[in-house]
Structure formats: structure tokens, C-alpha cells
Short mmCIF file of N, CA, C and O in Angstrom, two decimals:
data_model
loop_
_atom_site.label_atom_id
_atom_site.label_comp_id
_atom_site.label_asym_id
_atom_site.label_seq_id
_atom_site.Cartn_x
_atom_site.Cartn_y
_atom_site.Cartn_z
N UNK A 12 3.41 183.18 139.78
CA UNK A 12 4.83 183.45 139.91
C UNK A 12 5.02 184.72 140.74
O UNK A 12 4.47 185.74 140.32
N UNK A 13 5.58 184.76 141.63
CA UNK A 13 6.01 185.91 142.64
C UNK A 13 7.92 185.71 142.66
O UNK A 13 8.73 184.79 142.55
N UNK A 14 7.93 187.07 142.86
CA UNK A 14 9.52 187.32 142.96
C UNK A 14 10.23 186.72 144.21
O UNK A 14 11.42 186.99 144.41
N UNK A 15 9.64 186.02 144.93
CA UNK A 15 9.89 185.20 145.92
C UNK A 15 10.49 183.28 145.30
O UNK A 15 11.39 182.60 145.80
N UNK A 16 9.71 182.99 144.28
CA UNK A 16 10.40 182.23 143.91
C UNK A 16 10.98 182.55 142.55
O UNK A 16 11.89 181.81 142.16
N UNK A 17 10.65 183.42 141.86
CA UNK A 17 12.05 183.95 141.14
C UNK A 17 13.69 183.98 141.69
O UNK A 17 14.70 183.71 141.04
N UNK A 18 13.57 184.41 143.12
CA UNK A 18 14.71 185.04 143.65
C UNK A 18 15.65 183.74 144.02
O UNK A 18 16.86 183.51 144.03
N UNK A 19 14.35 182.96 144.35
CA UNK A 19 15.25 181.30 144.84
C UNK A 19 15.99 180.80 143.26
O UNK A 19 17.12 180.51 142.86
N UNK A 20 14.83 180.91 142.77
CA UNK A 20 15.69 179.38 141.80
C UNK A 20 16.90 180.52 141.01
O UNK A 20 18.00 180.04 140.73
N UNK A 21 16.60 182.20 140.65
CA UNK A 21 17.79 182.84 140.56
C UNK A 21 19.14 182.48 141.48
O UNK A 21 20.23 182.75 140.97
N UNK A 22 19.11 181.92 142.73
CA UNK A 22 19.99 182.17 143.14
C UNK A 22 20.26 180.76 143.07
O UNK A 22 21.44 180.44 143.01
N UNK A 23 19.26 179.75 143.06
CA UNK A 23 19.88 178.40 142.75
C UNK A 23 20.95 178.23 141.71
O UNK A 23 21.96 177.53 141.68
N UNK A 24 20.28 179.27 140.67
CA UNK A 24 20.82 179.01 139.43
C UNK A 24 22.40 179.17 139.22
O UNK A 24 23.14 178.78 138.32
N UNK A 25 22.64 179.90 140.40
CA UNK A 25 24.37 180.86 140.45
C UNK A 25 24.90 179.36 141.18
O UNK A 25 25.83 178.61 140.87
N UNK A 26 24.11 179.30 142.04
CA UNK A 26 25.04 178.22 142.25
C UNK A 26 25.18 177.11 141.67
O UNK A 26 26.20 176.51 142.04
N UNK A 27 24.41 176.47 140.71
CA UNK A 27 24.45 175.23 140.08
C UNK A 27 25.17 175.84 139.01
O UNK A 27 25.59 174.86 138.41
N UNK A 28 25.53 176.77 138.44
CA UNK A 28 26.65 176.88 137.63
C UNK A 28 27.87 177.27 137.78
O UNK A 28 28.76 177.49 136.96
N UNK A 29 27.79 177.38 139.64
CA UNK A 29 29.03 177.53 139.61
C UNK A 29 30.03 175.90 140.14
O UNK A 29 31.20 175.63 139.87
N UNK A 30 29.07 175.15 140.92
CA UNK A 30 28.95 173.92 140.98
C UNK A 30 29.28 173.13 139.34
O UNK A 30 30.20 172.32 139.25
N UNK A 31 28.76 173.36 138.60
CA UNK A 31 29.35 172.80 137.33
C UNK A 31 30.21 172.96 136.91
O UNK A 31 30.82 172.00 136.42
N UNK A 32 30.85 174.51 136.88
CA UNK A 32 31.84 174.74 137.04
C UNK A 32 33.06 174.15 137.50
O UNK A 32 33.93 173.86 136.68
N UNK A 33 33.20 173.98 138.59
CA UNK A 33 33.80 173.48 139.50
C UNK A 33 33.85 171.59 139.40
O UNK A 33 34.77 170.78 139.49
N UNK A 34 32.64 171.48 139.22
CA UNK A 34 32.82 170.03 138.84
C UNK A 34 33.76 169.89 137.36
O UNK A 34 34.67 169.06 137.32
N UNK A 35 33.37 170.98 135.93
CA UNK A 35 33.62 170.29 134.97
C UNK A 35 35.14 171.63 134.61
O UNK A 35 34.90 172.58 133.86
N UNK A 36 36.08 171.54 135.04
CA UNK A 36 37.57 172.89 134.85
C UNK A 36 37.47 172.80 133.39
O UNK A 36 37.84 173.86 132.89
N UNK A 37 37.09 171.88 132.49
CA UNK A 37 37.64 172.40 131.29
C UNK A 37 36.35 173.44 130.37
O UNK A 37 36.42 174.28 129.47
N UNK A 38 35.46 172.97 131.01
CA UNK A 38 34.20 174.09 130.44
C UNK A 38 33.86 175.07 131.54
O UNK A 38 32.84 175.73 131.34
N UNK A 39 34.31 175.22 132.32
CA UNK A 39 34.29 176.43 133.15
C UNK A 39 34.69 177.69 132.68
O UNK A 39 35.69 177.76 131.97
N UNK A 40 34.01 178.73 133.00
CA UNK A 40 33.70 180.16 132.58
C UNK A 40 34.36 180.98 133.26
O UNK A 40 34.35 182.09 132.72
N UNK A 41 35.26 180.94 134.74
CA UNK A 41 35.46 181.41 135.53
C UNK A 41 34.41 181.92 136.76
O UNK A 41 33.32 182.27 136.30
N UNK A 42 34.47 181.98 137.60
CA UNK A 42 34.12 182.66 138.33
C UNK A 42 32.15 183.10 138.16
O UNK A 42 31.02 182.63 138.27
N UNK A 43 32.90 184.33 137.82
CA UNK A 43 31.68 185.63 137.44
C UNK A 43 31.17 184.73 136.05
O UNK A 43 29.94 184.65 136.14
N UNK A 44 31.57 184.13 134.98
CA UNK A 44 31.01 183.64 133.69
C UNK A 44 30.02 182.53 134.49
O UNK A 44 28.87 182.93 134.69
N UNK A 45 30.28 181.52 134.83
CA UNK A 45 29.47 180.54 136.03
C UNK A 45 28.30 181.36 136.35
O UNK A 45 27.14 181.04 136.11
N UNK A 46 28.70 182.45 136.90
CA UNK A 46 27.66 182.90 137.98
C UNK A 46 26.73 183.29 137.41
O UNK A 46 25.61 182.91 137.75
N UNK A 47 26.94 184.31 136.19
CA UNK A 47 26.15 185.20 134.98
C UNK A 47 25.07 183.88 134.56
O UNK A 47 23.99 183.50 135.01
N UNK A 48 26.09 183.36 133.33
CA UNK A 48 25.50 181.96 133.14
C UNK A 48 24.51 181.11 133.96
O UNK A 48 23.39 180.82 133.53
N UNK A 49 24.92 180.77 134.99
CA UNK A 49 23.85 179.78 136.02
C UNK A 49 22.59 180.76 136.58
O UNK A 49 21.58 180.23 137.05
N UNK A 50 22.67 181.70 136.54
CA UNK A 50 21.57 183.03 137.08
C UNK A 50 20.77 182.93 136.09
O UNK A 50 19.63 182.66 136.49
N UNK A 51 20.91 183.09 134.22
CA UNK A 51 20.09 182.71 133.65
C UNK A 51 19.67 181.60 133.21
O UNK A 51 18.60 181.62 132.60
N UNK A 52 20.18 180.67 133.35
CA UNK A 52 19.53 179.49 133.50
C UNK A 52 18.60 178.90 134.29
O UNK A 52 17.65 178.20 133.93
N UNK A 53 19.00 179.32 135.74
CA UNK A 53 18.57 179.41 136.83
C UNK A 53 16.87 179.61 136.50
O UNK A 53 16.01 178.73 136.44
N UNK A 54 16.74 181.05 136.31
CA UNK A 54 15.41 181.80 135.80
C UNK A 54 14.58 181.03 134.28
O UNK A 54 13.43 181.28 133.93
N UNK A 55 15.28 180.33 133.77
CA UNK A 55 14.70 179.47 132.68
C UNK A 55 14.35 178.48 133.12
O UNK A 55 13.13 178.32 133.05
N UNK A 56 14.95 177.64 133.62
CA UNK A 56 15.22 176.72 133.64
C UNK A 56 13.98 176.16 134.94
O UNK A 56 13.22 175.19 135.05
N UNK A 57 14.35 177.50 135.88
CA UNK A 57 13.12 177.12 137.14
C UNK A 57 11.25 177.00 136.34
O UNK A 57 10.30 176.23 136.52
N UNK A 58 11.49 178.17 135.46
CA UNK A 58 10.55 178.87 135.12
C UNK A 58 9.60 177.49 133.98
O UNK A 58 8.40 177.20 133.95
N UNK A 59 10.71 176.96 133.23
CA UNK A 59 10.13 175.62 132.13
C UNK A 59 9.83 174.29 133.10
O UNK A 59 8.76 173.68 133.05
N UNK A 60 11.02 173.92 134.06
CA UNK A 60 10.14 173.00 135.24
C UNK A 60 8.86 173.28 136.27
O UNK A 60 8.08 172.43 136.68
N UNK A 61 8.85 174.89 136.64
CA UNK A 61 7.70 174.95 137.10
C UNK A 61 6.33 175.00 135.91
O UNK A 61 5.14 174.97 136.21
N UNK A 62 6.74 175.06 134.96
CA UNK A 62 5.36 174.92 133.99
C UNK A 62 4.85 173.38 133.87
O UNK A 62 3.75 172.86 134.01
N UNK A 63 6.36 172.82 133.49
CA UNK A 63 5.64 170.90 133.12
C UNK A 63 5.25 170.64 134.47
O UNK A 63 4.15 170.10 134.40
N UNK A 64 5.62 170.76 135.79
CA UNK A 64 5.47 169.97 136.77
C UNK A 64 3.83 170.49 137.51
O UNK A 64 3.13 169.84 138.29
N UNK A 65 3.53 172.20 136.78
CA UNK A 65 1.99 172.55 137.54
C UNK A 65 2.18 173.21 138.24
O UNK A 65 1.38 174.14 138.38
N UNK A 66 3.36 173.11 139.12
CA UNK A 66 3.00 173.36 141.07
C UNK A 66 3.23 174.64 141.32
O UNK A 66 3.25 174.93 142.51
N UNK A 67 3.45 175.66 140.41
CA UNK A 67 3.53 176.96 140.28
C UNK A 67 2.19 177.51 140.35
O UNK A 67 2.26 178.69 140.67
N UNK A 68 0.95 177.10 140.17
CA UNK A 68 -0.40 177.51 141.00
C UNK A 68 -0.80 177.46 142.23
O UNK A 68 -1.36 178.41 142.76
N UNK A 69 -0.53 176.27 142.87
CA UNK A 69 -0.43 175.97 143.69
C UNK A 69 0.71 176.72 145.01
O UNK A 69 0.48 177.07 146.17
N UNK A 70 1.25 176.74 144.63
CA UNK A 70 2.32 177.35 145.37
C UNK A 70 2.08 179.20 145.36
O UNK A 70 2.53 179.84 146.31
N UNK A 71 1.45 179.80 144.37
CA UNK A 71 1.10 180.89 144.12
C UNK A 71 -0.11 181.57 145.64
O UNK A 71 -0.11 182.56 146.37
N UNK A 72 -1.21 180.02 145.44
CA UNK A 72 -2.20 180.32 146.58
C UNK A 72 -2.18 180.16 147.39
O UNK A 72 -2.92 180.80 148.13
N UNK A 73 -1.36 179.19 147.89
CA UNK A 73 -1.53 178.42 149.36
C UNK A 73 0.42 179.42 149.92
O UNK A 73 0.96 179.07 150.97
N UNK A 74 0.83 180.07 149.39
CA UNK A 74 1.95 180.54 149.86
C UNK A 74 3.42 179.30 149.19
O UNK A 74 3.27 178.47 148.30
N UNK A 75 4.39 179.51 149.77
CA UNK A 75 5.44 178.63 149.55
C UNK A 75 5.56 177.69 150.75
O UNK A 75 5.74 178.18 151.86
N UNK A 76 5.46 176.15 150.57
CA UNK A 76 5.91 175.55 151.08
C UNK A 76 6.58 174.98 150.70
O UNK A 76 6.88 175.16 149.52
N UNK A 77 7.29 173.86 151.53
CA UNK A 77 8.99 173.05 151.28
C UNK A 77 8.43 172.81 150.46
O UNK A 77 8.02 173.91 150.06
N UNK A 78 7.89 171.74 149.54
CA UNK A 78 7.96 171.46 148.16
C UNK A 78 7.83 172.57 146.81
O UNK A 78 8.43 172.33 145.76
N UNK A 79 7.29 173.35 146.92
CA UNK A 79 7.32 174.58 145.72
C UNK A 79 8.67 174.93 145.91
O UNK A 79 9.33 175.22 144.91
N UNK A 80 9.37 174.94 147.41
CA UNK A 80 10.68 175.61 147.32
C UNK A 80 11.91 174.55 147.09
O UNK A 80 13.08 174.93 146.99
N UNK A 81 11.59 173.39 147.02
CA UNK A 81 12.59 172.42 146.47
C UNK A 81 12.53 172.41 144.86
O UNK A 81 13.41 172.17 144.03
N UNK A 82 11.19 172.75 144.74
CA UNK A 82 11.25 172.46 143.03
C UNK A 82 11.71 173.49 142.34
O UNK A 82 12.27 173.50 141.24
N UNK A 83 11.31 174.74 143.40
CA UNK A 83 12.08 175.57 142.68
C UNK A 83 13.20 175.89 142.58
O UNK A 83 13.71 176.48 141.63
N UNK A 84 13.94 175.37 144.01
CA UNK A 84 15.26 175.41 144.12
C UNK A 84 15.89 174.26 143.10
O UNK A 84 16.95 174.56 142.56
N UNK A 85 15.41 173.18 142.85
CA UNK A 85 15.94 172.11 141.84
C UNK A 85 15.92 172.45 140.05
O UNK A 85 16.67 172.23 139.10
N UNK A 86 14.74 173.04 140.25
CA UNK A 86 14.78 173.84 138.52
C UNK A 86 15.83 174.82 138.12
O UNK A 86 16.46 174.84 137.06
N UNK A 87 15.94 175.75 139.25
CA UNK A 87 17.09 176.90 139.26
C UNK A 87 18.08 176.36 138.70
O UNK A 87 18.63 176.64 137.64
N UNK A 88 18.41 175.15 139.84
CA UNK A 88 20.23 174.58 140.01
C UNK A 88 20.28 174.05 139.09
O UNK A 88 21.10 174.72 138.47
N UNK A 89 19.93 173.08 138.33
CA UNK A 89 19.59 171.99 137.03
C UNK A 89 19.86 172.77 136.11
O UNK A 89 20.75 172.45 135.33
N UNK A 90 19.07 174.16 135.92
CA UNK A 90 19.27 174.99 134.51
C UNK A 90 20.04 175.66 134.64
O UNK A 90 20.41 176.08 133.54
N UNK A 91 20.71 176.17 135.62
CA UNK A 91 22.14 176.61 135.75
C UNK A 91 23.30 175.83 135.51
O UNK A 91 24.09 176.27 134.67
N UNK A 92 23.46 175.19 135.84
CA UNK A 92 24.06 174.06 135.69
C UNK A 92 24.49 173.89 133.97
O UNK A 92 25.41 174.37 133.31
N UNK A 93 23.35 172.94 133.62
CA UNK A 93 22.99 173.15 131.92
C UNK A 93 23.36 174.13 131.24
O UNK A 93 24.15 174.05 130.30
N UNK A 94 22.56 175.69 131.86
CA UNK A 94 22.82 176.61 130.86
C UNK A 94 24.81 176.89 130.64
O UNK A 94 25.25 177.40 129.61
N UNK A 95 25.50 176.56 131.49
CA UNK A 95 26.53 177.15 131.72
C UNK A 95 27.63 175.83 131.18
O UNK A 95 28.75 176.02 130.71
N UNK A 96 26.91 174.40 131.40
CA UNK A 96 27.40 173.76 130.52
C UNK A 96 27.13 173.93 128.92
O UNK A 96 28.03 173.62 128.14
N UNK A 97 26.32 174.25 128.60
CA UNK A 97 26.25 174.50 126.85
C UNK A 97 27.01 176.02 126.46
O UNK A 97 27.58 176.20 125.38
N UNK A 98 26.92 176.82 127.29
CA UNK A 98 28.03 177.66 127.09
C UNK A 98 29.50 177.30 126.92
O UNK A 98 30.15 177.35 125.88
N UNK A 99 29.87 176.95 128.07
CA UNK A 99 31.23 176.38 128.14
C UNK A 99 31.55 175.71 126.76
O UNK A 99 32.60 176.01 126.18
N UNK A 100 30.82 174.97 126.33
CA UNK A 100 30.88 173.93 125.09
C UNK A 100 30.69 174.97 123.82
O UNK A 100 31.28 174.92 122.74
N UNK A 101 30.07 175.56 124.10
CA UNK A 101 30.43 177.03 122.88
C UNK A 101 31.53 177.41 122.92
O UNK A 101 32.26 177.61 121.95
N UNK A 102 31.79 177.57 124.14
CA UNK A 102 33.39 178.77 124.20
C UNK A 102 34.74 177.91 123.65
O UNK A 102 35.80 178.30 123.15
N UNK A 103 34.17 176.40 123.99
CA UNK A 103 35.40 175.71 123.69
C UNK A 103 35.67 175.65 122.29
O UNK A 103 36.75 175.85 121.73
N UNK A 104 34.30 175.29 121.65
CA UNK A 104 34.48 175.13 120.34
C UNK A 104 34.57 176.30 119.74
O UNK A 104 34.34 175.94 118.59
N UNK A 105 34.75 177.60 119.68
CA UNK A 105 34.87 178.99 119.18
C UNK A 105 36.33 179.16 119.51
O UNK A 105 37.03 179.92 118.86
N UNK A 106 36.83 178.38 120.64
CA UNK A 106 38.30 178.73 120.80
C UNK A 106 39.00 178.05 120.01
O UNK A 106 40.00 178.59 119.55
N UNK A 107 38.65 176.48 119.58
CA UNK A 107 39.27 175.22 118.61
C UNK A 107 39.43 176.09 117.24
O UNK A 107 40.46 176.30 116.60
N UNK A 108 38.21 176.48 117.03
CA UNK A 108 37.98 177.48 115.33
C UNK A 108 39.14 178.31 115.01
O UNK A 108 39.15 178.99 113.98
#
């Protein structure tokens, strides 16, 4: 793991939650909540797909190529995404209470 693909699927992650966001208005966080949200997911989320899938060794030695950087860009966005949808679904139901 190098901060090189940390930085991707971090930034995937902002955007796939803000993309969810945007896709889903009623569990949306605003803005900056999206962004917060999908950033850590992003970093989870890259971090648990690059473990099941392996290619995080690989990609470590031979440098980054397009595929380490799709997967990592796809783990980011996915767990951003996610993380910011199960938030949202908190906030809603804490607001119903």
C-alpha cells in the first residue's frame, strides 16, 4: 500500500458519495456530509476490496498500472457511495425518532 493509491480511491471515495448523493436527495448529507462520508469509505472500502481481490501486491511491485488503478478507483467509489448511503439511513432514522 503506498499513498499513491490511498490518494486515488480517497478521492474516488468523495466522489462516489457525492454521486450517491445526488443520485439518492432523500439520504443525502449535503454537500461537505457526502464528501466527509464518501472519503471514508472511500479509504475502507478501497482498502477491504484491495485485500479480497490480492492485487494490492502486485501493484505495490511492479508500480501502478491501469488495472490496480481501476480497482482502486472502483473500491474507493463503491465504499463511498455505501458508506454515505448507510449514513444517510442513520440520519433519517434519528430524525423519524
Amino acid at each position: 500500500m503506498d499513498i499513491t493509491s490511498l490518494l486515488i480511491q480517497l478521492a474516488a471515495g468523495a466522489l462516489g458519495g457525492n454521486a450517491a448523493g445526488a443520485a439518492l436527495k432523500e439520504k443525502s448529507l449535503g454537500t461537505l456530509g457526502n464528501t466527509i462520508s464518501g472519503i471514508l469509505g472511500g479509504g475502507i472500502g478501497g482498502q477491504i476490496l484491495g485485500s479480497l481481490l490480492g492485487g494490492s501486491t502486485a501493484a505495490a511491485t511492479s508500480g501502478l498500472d491501469i488495472g490496480a488503478i481501476i480497482q482502486q478507483f472502483a473500491g474507493g467509489g463503491i465504499g463511498g457511495a455505501v458508506l454515505m448511503i448507510v449514513v444517510g439511513l442513520i440520519k433519517n432514522a434519528m430524525n423519524k425518532a
